[in-house]
mmCIF file with all atom_site columns, C-alpha atoms in Angstrom:
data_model
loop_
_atom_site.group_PDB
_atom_site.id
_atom_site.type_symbol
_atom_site.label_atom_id
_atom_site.label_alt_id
_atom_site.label_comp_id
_atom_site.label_asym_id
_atom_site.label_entity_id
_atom_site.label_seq_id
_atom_site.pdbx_PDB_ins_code
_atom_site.Cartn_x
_atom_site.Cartn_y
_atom_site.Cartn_z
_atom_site.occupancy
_atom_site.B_iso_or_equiv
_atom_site.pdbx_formal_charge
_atom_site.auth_seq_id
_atom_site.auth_comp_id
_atom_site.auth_asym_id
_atom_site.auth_atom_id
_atom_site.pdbx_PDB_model_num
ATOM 1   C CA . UNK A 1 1   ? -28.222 -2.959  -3.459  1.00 0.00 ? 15  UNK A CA 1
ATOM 2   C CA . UNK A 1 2   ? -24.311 -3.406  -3.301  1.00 0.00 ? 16  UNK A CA 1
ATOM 3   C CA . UNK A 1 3   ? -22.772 -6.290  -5.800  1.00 0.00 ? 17  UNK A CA 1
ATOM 4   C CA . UNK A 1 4   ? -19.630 -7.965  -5.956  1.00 0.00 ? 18  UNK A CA 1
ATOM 5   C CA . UNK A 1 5   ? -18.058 -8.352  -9.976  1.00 0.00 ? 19  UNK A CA 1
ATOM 6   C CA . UNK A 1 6   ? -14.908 -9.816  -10.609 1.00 0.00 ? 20  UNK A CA 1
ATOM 7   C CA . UNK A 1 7   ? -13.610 -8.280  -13.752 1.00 0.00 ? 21  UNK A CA 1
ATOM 8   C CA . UNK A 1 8   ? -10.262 -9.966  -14.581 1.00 0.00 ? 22  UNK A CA 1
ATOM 9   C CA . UNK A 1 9   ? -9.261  -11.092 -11.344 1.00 0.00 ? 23  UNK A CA 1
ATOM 10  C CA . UNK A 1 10  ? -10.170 -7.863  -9.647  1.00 0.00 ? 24  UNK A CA 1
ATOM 11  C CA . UNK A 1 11  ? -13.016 -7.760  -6.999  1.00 0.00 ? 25  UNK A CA 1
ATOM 12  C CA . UNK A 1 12  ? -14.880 -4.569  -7.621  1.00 0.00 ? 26  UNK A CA 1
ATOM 13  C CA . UNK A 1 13  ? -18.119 -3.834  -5.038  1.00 0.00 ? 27  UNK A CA 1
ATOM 14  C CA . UNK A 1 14  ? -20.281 -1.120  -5.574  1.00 0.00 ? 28  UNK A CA 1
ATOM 15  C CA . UNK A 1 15  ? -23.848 -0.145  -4.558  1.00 0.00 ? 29  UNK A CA 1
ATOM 16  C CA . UNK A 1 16  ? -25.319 2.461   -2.336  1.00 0.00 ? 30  UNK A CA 1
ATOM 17  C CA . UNK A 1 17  ? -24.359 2.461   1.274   1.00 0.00 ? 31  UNK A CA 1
ATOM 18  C CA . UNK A 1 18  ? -21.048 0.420   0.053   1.00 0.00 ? 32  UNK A CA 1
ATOM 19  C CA . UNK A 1 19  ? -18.596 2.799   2.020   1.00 0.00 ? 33  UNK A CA 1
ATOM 20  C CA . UNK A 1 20  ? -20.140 1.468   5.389   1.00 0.00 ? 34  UNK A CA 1
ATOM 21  C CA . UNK A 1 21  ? -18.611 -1.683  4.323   1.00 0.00 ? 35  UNK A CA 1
ATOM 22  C CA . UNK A 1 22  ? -15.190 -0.697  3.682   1.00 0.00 ? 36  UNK A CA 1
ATOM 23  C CA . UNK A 1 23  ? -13.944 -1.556  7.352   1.00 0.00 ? 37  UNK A CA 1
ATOM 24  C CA . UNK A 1 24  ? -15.262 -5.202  7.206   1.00 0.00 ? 38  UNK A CA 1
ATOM 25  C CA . UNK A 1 25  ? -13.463 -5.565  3.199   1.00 0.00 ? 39  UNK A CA 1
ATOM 26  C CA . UNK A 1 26  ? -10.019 -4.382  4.627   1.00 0.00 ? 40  UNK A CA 1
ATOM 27  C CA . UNK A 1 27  ? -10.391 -6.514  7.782   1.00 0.00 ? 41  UNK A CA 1
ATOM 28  C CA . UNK A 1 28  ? -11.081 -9.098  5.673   1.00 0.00 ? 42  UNK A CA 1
ATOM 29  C CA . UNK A 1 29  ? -7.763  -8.606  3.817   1.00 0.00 ? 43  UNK A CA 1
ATOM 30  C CA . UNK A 1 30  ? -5.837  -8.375  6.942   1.00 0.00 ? 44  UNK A CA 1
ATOM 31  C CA . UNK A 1 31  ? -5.254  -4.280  5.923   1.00 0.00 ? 45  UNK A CA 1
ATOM 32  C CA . UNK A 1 32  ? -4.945  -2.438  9.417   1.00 0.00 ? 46  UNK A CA 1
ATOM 33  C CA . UNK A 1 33  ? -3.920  1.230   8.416   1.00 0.00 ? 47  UNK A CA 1
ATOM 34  C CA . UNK A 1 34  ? -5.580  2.859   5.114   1.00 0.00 ? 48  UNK A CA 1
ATOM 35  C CA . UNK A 1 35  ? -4.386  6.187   3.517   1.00 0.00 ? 49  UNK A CA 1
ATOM 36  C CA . UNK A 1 36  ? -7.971  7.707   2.845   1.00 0.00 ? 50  UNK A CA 1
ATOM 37  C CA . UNK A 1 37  ? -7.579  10.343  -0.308  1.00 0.00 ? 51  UNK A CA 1
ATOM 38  C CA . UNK A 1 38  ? -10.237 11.684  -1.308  1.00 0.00 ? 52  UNK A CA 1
ATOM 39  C CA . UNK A 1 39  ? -10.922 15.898  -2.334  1.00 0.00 ? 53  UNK A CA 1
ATOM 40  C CA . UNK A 1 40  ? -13.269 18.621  -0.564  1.00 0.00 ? 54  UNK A CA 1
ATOM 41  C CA . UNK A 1 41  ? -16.215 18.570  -2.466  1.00 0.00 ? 55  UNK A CA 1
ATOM 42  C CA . UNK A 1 42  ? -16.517 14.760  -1.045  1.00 0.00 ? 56  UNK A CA 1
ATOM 43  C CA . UNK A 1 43  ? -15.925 16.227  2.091   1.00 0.00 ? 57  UNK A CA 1
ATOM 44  C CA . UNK A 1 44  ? -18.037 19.129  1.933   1.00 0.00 ? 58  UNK A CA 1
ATOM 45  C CA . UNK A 1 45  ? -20.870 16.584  0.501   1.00 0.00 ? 59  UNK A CA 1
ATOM 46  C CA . UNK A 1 46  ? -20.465 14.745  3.689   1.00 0.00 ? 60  UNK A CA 1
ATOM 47  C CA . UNK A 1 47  ? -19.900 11.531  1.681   1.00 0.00 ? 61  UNK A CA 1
ATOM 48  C CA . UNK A 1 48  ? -16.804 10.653  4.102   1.00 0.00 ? 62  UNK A CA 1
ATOM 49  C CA . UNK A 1 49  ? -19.106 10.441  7.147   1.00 0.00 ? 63  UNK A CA 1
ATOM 50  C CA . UNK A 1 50  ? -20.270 6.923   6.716   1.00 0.00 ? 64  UNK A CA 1
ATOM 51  C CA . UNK A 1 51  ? -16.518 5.904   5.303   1.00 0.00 ? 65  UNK A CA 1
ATOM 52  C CA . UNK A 1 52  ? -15.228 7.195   8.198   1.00 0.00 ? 66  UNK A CA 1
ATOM 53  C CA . UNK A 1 53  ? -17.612 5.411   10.431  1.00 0.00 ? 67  UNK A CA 1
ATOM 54  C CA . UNK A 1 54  ? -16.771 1.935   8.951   1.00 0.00 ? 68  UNK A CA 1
ATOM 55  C CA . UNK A 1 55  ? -13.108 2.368   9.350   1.00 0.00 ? 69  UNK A CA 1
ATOM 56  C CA . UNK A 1 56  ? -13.976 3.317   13.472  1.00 0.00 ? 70  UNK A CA 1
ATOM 57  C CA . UNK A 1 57  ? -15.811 0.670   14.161  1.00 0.00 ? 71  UNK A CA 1
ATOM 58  C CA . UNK A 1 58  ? -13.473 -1.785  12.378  1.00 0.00 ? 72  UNK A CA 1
ATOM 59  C CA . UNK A 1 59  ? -10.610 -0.295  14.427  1.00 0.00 ? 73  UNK A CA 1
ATOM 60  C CA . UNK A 1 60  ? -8.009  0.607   11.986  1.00 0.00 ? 74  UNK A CA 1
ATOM 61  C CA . UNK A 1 61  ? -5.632  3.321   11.967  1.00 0.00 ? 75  UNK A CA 1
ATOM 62  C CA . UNK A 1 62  ? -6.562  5.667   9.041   1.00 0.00 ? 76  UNK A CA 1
ATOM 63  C CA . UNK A 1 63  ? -5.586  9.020   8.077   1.00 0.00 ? 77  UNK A CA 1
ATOM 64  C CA . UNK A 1 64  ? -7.887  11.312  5.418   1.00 0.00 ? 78  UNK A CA 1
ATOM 65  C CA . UNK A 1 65  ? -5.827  13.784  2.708   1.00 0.00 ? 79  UNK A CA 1
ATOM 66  C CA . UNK A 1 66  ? -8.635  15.519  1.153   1.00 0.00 ? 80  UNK A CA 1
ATOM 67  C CA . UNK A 1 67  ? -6.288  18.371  -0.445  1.00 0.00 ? 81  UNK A CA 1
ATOM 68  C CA . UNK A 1 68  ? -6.968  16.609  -3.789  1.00 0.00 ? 82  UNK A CA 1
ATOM 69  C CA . UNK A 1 69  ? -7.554  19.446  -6.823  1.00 0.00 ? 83  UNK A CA 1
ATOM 70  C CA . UNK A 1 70  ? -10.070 18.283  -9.890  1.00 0.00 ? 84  UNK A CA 1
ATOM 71  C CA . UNK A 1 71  ? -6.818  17.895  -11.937 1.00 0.00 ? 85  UNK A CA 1
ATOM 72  C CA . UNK A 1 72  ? -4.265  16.500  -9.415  1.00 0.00 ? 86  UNK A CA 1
ATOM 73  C CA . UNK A 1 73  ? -0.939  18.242  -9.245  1.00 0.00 ? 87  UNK A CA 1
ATOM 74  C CA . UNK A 1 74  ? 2.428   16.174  -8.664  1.00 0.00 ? 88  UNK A CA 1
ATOM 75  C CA . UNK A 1 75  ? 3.055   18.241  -5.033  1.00 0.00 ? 89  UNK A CA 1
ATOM 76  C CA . UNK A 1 76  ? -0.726  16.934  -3.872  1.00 0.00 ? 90  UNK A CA 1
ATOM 77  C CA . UNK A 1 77  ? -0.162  13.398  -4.174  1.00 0.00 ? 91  UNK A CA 1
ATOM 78  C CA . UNK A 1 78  ? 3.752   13.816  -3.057  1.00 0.00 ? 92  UNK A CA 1
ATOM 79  C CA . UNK A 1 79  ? 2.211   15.100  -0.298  1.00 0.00 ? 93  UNK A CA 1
ATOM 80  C CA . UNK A 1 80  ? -0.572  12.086  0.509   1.00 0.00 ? 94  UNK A CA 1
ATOM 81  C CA . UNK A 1 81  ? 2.535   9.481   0.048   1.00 0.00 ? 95  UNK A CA 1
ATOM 82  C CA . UNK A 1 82  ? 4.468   11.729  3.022   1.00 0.00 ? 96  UNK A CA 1
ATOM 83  C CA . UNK A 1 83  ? 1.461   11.398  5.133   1.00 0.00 ? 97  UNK A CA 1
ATOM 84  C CA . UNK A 1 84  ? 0.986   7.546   4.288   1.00 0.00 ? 98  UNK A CA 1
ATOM 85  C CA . UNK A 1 85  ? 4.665   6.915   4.944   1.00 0.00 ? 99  UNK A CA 1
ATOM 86  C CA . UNK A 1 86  ? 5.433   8.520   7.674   1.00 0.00 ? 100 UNK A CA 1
ATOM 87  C CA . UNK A 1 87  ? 2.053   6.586   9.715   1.00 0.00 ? 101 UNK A CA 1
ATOM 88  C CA . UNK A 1 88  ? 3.169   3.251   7.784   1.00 0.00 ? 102 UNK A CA 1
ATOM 89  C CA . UNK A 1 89  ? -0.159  2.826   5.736   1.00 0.00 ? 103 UNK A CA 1
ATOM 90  C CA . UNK A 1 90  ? -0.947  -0.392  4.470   1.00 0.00 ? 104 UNK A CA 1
ATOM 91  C CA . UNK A 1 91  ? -2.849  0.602   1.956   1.00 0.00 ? 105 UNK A CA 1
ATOM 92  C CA . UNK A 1 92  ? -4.693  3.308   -0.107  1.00 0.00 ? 106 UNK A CA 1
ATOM 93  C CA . UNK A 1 93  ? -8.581  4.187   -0.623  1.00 0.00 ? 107 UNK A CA 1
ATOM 94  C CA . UNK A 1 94  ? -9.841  6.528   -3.446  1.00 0.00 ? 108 UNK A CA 1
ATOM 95  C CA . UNK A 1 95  ? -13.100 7.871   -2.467  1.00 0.00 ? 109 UNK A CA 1
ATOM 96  C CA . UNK A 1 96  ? -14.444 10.198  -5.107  1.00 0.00 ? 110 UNK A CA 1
ATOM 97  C CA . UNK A 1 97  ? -14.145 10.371  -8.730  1.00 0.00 ? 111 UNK A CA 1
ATOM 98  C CA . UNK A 1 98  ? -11.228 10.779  -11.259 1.00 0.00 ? 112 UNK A CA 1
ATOM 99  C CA . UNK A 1 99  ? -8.965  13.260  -9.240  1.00 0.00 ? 113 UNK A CA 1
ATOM 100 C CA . UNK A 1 100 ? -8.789  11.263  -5.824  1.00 0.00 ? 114 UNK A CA 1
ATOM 101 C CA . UNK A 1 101 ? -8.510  7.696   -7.707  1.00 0.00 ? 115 UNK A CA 1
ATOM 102 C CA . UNK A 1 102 ? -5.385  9.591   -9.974  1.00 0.00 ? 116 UNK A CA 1
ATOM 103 C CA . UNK A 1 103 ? -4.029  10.813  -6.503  1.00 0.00 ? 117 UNK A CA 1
ATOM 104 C CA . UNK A 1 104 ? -4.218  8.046   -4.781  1.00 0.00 ? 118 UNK A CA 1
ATOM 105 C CA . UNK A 1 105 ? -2.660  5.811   -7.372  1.00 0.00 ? 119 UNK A CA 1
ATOM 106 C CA . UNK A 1 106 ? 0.384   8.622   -8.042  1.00 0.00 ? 120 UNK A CA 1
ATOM 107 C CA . UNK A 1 107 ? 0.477   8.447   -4.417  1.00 0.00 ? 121 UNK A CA 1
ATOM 108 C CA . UNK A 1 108 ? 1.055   4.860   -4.391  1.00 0.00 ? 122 UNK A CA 1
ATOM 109 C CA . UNK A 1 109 ? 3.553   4.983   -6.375  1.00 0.00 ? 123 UNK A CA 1
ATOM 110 C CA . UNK A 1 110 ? 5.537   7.412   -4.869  1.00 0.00 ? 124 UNK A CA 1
ATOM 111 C CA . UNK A 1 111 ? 5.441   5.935   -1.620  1.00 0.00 ? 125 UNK A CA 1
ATOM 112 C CA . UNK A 1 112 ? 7.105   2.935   -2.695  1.00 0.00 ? 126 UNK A CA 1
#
């Protein structure tokens, strides 16, 4: 079952089977090019397959950094906001845990 839950203006879905929705949700915010950042065990897991999917179909221009560590280092997400500037990304996605949402956001920062 995937719900939506606002929790203090945020919109937070989750559910199994949610990443094959995550195309759809950035189309539907008018986001064209997500940084994907997400670590190896995700990878290795296959858990980007059906992430990846959703972003194909929906026809954006994505790129994956799974170099993420389980404690991020500074040069790792310096890294993923290279890689998001340099194809203009519109946006980021943490798929994972603790490590690729800390990247991501560190990489968010940097890049602007």
């Amino acid at each position: 079952m995937i719900t939506d839950y606002v929790f203090g203006g945020t919109r937070i879905v989750f559910g199994s089977g949610v990443s094959g929705n995550l195309g759809v949700e950035l189309g539907a915010l008018d986001l064209r090019r997500p940084m994907v950042v997400t670590d190896r065990g995700i990878v290795d897991a296959g858990l980007l397959q059906a992430t990846m999917k959703s972003l194909d179909d929906a026809g954006l221009d994505y790129r994956v950094f799974s170099d993420v560590s389980p404690n991020p280092r500074a040069e790792e997400s310096l890294e993923a906001a290279k890689v998001a500037l340099d194809m203009r990304a519109d946006c980021f996605v943490a798929l994972g845990g603790g490590s690729p949402i800390d990247a991501a956001k560190a990489a968010g920062a940097a890049a602007t």
